[in-house]
Coordinates of C-alpha atoms in Angstrom, one line a residue:
Chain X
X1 CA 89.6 9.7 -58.1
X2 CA 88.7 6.3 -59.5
X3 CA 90.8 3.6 -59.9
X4 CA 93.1 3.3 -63.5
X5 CA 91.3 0.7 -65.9
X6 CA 93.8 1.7 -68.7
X7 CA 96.6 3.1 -68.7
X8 CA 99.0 4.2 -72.0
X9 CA 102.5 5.9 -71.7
X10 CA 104.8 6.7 -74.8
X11 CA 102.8 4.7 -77.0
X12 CA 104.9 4.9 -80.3
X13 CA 103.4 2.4 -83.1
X14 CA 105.2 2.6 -86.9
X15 CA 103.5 0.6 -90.1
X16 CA 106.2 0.2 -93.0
X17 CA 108.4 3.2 -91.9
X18 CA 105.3 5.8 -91.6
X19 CA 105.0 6.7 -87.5
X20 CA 101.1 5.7 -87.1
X21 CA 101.2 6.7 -83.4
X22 CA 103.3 8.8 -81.8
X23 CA 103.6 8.7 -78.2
X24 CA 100.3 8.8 -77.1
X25 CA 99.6 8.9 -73.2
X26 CA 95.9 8.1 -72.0
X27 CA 94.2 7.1 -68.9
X28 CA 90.4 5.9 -68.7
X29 CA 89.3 5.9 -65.4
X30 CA 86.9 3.2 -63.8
X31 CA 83.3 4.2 -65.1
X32 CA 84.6 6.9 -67.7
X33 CA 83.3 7.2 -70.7
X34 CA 86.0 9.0 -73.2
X35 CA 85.4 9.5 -77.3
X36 CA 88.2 10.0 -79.5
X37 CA 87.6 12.2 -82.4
X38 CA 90.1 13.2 -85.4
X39 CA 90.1 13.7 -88.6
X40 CA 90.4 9.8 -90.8
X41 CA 94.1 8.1 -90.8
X42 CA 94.6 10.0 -87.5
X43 CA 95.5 6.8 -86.2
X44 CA 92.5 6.4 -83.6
X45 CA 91.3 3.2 -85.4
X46 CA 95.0 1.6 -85.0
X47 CA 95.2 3.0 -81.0
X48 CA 92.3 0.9 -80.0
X49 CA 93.9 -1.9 -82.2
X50 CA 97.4 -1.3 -80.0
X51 CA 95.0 -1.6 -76.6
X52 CA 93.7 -4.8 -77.4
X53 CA 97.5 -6.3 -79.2
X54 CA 96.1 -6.9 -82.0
X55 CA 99.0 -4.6 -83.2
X56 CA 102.3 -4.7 -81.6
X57 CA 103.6 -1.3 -80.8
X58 CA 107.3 0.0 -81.2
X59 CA 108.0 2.4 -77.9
X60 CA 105.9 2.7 -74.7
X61 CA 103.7 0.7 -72.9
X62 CA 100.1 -0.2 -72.1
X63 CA 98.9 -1.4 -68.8
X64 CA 95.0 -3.1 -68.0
X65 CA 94.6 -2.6 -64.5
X66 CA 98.3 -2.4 -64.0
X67 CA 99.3 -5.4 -66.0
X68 CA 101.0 -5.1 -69.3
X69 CA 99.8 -6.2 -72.4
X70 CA 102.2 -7.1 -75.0
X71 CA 101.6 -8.4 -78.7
X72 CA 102.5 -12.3 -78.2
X73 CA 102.5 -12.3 -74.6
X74 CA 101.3 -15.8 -73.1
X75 CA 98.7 -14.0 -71.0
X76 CA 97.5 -12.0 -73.4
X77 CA 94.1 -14.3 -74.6
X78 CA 93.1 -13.6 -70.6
X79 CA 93.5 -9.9 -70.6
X80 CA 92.0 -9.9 -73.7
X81 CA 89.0 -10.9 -72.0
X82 CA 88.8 -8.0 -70.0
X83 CA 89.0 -6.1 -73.1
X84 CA 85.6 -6.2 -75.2
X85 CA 86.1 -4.9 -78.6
X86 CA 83.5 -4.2 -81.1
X87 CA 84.3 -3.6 -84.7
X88 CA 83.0 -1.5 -87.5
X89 CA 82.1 -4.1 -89.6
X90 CA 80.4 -6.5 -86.9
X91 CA 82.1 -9.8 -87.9
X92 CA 79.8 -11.9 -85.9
X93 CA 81.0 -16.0 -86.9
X94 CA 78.5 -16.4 -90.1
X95 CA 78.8 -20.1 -89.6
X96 CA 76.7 -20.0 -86.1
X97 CA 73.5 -18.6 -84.8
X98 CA 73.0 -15.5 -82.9
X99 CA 72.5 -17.5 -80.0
X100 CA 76.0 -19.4 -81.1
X101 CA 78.2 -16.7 -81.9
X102 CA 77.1 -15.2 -78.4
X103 CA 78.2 -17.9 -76.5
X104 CA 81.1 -19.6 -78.3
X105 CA 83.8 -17.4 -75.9
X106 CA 82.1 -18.4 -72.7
X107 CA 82.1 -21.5 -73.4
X108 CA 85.3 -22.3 -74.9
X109 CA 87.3 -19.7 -73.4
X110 CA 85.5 -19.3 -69.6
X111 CA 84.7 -23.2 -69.3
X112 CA 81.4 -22.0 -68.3
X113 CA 78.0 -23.9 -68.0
X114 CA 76.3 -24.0 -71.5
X115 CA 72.9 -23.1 -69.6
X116 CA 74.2 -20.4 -67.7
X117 CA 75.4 -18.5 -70.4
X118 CA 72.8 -19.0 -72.7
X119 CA 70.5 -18.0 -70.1
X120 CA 72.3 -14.8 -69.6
X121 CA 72.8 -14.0 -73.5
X122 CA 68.4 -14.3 -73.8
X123 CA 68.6 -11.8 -70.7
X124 CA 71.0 -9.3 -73.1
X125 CA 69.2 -10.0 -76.2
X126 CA 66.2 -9.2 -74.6
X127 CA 68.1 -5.8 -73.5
X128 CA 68.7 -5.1 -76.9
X129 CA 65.4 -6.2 -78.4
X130 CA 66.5 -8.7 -80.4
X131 CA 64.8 -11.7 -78.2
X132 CA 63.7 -13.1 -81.3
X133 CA 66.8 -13.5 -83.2
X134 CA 68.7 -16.3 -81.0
X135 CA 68.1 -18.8 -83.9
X136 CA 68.5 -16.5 -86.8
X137 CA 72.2 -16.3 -88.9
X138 CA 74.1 -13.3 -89.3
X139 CA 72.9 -13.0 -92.7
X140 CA 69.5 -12.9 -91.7
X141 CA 69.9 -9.9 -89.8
X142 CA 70.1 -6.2 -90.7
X143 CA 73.6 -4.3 -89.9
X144 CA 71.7 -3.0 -86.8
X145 CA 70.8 -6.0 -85.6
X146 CA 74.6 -7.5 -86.1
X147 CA 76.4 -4.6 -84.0
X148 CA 73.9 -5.0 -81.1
X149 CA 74.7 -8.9 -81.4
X150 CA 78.2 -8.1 -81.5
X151 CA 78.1 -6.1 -78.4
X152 CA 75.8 -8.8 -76.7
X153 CA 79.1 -11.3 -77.7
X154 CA 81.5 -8.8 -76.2
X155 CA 78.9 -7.8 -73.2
X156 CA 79.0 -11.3 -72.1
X157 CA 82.9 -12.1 -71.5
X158 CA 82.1 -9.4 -68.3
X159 CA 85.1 -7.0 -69.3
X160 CA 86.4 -4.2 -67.5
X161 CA 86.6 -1.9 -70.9
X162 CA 84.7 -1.5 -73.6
X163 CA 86.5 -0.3 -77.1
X164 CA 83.7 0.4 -79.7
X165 CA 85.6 1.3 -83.3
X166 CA 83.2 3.4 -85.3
X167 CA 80.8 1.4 -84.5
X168 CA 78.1 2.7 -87.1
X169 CA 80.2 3.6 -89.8
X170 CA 79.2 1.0 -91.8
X171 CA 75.0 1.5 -91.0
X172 CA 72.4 2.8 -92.9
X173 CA 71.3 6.2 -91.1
X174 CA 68.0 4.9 -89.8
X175 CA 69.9 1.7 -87.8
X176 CA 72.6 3.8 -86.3
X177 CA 70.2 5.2 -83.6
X178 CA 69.0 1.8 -82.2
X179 CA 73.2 1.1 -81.7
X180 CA 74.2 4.4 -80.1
X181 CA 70.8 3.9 -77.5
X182 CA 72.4 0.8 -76.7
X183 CA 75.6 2.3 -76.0
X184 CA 74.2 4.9 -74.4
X185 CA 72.3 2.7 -72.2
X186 CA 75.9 1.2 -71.1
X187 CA 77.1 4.3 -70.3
X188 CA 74.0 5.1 -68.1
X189 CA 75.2 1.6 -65.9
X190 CA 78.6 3.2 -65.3
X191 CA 80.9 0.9 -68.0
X192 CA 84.1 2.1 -68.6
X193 CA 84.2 3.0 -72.3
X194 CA 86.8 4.4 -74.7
X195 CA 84.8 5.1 -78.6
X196 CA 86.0 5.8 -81.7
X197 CA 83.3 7.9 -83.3
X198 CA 82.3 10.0 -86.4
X199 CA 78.9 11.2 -84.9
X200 CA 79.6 14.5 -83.1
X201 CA 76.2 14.7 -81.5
X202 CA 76.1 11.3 -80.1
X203 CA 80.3 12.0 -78.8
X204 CA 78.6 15.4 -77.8
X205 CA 75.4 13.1 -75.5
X206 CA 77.6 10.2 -74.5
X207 CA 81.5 11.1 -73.5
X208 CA 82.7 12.8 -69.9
X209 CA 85.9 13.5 -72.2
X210 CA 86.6 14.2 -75.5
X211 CA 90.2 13.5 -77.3
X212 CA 91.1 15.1 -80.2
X213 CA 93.8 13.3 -82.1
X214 CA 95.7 14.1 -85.3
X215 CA 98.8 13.0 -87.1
X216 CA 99.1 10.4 -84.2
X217 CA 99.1 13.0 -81.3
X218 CA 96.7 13.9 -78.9
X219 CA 95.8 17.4 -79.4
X220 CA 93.4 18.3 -77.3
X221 CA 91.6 16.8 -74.1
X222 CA 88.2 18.1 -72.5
X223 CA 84.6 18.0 -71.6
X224 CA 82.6 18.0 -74.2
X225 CA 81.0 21.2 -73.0
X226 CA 84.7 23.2 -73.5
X227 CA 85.6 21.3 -76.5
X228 CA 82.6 21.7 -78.7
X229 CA 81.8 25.2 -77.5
X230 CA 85.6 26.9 -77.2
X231 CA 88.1 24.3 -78.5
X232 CA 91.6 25.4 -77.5
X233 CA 93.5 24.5 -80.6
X234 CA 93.4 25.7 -84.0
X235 CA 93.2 22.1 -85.3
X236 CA 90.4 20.9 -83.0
X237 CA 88.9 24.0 -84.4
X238 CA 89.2 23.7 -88.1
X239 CA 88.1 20.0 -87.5
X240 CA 84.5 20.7 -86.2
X241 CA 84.1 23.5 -88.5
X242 CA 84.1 20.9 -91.5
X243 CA 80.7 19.8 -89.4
X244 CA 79.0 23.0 -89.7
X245 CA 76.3 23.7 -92.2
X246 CA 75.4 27.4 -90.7
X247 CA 79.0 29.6 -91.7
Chain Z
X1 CA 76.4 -56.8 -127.4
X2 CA 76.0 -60.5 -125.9
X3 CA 74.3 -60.3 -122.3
X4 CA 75.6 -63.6 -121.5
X5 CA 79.2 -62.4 -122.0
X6 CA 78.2 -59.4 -119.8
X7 CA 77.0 -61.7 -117.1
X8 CA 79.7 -63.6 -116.9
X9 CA 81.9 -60.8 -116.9
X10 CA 79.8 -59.4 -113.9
X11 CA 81.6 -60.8 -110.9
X12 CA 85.0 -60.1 -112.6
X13 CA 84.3 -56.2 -112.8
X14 CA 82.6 -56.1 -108.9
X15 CA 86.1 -57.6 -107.2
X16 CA 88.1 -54.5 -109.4
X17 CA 85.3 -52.4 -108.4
X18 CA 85.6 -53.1 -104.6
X19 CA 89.7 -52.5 -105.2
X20 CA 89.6 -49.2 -106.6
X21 CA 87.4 -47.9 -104.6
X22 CA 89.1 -49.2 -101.3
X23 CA 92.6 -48.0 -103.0
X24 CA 90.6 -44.8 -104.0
X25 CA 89.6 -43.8 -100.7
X26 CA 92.7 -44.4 -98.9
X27 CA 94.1 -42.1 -101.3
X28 CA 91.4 -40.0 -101.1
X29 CA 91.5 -39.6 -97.2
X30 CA 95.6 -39.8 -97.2
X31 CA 95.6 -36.8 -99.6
X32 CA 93.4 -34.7 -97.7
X33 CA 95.1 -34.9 -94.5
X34 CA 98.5 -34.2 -96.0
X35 CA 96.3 -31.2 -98.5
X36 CA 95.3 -29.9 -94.7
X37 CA 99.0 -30.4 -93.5
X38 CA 100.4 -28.3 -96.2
X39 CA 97.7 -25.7 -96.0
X40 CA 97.8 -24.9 -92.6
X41 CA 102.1 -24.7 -93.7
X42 CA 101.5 -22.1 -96.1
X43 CA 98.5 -20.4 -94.2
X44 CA 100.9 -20.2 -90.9
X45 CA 103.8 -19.0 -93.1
X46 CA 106.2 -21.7 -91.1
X47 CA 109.2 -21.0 -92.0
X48 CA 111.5 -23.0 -93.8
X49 CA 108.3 -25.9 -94.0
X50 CA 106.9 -23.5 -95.7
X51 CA 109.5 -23.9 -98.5
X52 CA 109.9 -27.1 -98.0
X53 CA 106.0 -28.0 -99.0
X54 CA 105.8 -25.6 -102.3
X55 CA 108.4 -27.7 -103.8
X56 CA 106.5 -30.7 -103.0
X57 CA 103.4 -29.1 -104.8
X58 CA 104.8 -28.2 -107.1
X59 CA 106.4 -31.4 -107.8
X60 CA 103.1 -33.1 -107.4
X61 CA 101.3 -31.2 -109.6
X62 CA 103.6 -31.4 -112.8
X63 CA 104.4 -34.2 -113.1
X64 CA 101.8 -37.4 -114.1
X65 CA 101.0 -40.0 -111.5
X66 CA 102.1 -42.7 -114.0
X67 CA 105.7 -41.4 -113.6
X68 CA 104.6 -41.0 -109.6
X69 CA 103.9 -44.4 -109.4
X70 CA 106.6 -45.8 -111.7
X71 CA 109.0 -44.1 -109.6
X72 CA 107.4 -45.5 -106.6
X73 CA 107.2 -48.9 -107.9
X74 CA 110.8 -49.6 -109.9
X75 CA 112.7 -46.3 -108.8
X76 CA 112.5 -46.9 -104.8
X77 CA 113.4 -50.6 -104.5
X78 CA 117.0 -49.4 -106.0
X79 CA 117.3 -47.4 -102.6
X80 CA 116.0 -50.1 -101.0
X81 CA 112.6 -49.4 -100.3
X82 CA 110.6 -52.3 -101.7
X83 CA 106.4 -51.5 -101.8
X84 CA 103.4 -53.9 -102.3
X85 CA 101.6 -52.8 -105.7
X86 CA 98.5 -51.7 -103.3
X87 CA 100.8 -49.5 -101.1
X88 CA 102.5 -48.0 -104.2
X89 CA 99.0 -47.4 -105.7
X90 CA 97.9 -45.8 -102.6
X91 CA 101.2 -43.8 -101.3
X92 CA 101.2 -42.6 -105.6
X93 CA 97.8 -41.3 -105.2
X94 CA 98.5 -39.2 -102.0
X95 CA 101.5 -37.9 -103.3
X96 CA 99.2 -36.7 -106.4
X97 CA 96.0 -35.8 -104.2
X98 CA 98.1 -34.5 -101.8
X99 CA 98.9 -31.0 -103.2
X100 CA 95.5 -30.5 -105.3
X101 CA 94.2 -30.8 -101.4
X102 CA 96.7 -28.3 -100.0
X103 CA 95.3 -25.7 -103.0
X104 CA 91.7 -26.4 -102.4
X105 CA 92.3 -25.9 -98.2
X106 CA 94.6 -22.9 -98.9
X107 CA 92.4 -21.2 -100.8
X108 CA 89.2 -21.3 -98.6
X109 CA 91.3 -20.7 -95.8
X110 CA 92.5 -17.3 -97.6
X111 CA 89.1 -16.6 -98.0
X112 CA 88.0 -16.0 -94.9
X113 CA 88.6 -12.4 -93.6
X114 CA 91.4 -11.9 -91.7
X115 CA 89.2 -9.6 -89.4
X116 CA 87.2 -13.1 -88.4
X117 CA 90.5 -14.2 -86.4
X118 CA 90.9 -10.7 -84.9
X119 CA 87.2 -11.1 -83.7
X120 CA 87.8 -13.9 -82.1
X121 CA 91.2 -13.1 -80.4
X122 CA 89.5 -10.0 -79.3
X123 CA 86.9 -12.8 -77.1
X124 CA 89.9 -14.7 -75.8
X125 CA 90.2 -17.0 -78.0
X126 CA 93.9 -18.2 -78.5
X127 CA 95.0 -18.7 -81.5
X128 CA 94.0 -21.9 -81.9
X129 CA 91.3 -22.1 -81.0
X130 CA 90.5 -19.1 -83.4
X131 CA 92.1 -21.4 -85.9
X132 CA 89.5 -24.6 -84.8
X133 CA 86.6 -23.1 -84.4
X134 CA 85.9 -19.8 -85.9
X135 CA 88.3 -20.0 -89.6
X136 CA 88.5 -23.8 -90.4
X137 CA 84.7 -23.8 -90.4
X138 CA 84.7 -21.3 -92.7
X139 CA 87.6 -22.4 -94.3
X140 CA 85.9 -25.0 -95.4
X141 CA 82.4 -23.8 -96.4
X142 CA 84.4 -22.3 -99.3
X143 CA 86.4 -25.1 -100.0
X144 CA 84.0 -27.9 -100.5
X145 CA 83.6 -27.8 -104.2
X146 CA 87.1 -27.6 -105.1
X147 CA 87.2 -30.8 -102.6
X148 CA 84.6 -32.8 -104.0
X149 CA 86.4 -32.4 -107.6
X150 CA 89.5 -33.2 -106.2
X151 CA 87.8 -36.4 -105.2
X152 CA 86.5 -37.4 -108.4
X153 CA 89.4 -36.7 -109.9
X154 CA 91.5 -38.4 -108.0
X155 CA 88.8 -41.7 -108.1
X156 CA 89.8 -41.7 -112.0
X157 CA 93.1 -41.0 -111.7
X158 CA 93.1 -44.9 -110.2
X159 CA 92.7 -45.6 -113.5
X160 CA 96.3 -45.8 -114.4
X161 CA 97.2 -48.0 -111.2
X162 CA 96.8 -51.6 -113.6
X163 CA 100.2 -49.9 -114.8
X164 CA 101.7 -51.1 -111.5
X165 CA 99.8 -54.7 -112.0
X166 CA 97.1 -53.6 -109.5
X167 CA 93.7 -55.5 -110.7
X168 CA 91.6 -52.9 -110.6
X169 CA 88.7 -51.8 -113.4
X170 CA 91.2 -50.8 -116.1
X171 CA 93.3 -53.3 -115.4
X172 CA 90.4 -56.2 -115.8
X173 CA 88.9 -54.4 -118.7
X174 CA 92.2 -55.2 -120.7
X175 CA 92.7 -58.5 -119.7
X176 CA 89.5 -59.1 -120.8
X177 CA 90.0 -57.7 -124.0
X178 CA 93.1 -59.1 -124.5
X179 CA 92.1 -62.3 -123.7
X180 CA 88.6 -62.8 -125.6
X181 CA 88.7 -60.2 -127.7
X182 CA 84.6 -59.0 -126.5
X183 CA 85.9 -55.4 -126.6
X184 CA 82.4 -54.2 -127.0
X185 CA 81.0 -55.6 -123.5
X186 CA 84.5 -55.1 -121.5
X187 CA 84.4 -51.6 -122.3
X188 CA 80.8 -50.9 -121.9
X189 CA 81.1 -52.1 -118.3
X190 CA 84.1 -50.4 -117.4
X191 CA 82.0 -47.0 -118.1
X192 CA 79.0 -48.3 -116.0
X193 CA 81.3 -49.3 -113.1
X194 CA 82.8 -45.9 -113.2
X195 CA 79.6 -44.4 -113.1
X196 CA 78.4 -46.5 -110.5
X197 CA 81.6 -45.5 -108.2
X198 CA 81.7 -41.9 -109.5
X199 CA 78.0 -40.7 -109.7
X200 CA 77.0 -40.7 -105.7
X201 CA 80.2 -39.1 -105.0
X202 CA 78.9 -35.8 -106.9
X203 CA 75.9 -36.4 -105.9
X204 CA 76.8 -36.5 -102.5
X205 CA 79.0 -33.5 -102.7
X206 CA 76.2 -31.1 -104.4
X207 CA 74.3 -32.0 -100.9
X208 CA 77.7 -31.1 -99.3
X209 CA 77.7 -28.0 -100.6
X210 CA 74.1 -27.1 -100.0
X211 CA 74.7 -27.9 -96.3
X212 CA 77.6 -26.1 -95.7
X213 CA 76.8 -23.1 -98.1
X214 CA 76.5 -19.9 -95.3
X215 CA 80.6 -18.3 -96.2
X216 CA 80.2 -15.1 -98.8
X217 CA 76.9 -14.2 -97.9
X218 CA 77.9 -11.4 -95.3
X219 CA 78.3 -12.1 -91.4

């Protein structure tokens, strides 16, 4: 077995009195590629918040690689690091270029050589075909083009983990395609991933292991071969059923 | 109106001129650092600062700067602080400018998502940095016009300053008058002064604007 990137035990989180999470264990495995599925308010959104502290949790604990990561810890801005995150709605810096929002982190936050980095973000832009956008502003790009800049930004801090949440939720149908090939593509060079995912097809392509989570539990755990074919609870069940057209 | 008068009153109006704006600025450039003092207070949520600077806002914005700088000027020497006209004019004007600063900062800074910080905390940024590079920016994209007409009204708030015996355009302008009676030409030059001060600054702020205008159109 490969070594523990991420490692969750007991996580409990509450939100004003309602129990959001509740005692979630998980472990993503070096090179792993694990999709969480569950029906909305399941609280899958807010576990990948709780990985990356930017919500402090009530009972349990999260390791990186065997070192905790607390909400206001002082290490925390390093582990974060290791963490890249991308969010549903982009948020690249609309005040800076493609080229600037890319390479703001290194920069500031890895002291590293200006032509260095942006050497290596025209090499990932390339990868993603968007070689011709270094200048351009967020605005001038479609929502396409700003997730696969926003995973060029998080691509670039060189982190063990990548947390994608619902990455193309917020696309027009034709551009979520050219984001999952990019993921998928990551995937294919052996990253460690944990997504957050509507599309079944793409969880279906992508994951080694699917986790079904409702009501802030993990209900179910499998391949993606068992779970879409013979789910083994009747929640997982009645959940993919609402994704059939044929009954 | 007699030209003659006009020229002689020329130099008279371009000493003022030079004082208000001097006085104005200082004011001007006072107010908005204590405006981004008190923002960054209420957008932190300090506690007990936090309290501390909505009474002073509050203070500041109800009440008139002539009563700001009387108070200043005749009320503080009785606890034994003793100011120079030009200090009173200047500390009077911060204490005004100060809070319409802290509104205009505050509410660009509550503009930009919250999501933005989150971003860059998710890159490693700490929070200040988040803070320095990735919100004020913003922050103030959104906040320039409410800036810019905090500075021109703050420019002819220094209006009321001859109150305090400073010699600045007012103050002139009703000397003059009082002293020749050429009400005509005294007053026609304290508008063209004004304009002379007051026009580049919003002209200088709609450039502003244009250059900093990339906030609220999606990122």
């Amino acid at each position: 077995m490969s070594e523990e990137v991420l490692t969750l035990r007991g996580v409990v989180k509450e939100f004003d009195g309602k129990t959001i999470l509740d005692g979630i264990d998980l472990t993503i495995r070096q090179g792993e590629v694990a999709v969480i599925i569950g029906p909305s308010g399941c609280g899958k959104s807010t576990l990948l918040r709780c990985i990356n502290a930017l919500e402090p949790i009530r009972e349990g604990e999260i390791l990186l690689q065997g070192e905790p990561i607390r909400a206001g810890a002082k290490n925390l801005p390093s582990l974060r690091q290791k963490i890249g995150m991308v969010f549903q709605s982009y948020d690249l810096y609309p005040h800076m270029t493609v080229m600037e929002n890319i390479t703001l982190s290194p920069r500031k936050v890895q002291k590293r050589d200006r032509r260095e980095v942006e050497r290596e973000a025209a090499e990932l832009l390339a990868r993603v075909g968007l070689s011709d956008k270094a200048e351009s502003y967020p605005r001038q790009l479609s929502g396409g083009q700003k997730q696969r800049v926003a995973i060029v930004r998080m691509l670039i801090m060189q982190p063990e983990i990548l947390l994608f949440d619902e990455v193309t939720a917020a696309l027009d149908p034709e551009m979520v395609r050219e984001v999952l090939d990019v993921m998928l593509e990551l995937a294919h060079q052996g990253r460690t991933m944990l997504i957050v995912t509507h599309e079944m097809a793409f969880a279906q392509a992508i994951a080694h292991r699917i986790i079904f989570m409702d009501d802030g539990r993990i209900v179910e755990e499998g391949t993606p071969g068992q779970f879409f074919t013979k789910p083994q609870t009747k929640r997982a069940q009645e959940f993919l059923d609402r994704f059939r057209f044929d009954t | 109106m007699n030209p003659e008068i006009i020229g002689q009153y020329l130099p008279l109006y371009g000493e003022a001129a030079i004082l208000t704006v001097e006085l104005g600025f200082l004011g001007v450039l006072f107010s908005a650092v204590v405006g981004l003092f008190c923002a960054a207070v209420l957008y932190l949520r300090v506690p007990i600062l936090r309290q501390i600077v909505w009474i002073y806002i509050e203070l500041s914005r109800n009440t008139p700067l002539l009563i700001q700088l009387f108070f200043i000027y005749y009320g503080l020497p009785k606890v034994g602080i003793r100011t120079t006209p030009a200090v009173c004019g200047v500390a009077g004007l911060t204490f005004l400018g100060g809070s319409y600063m802290a509104e205009a900062f505050r509410s660009g800074l509550e503009a930009v998502p919250k999501i933005q910080e989150e971003s860059a905390l998710s890159l490693g940024m700490t929070k200040a940095q988040a803070i320095r590079l990735v919100i004020l920016p913003q922050a103030f994209s959104v906040s320039v016009p409410a800036l810019v007409a905090n500075v021109i009204f703050l420019l002819k708030e220094t209006s009321v300053f001859s109150a305090v015996s400073l010699m600045d355009l007012m103050f002139t302008a009703k000397n003059l008058i009082g002293l020749y009676y050429d009400t005509t030409e005294a007053l026609f030059l304290l508008v063209v002064f004004y304009l002379i001060i007051l026009l580049p600054v919003g002209v200088l702020g709609t450039v502003l604007e244009k250059r900093v205008r990339y906030a609220g159109f999606g990122s």
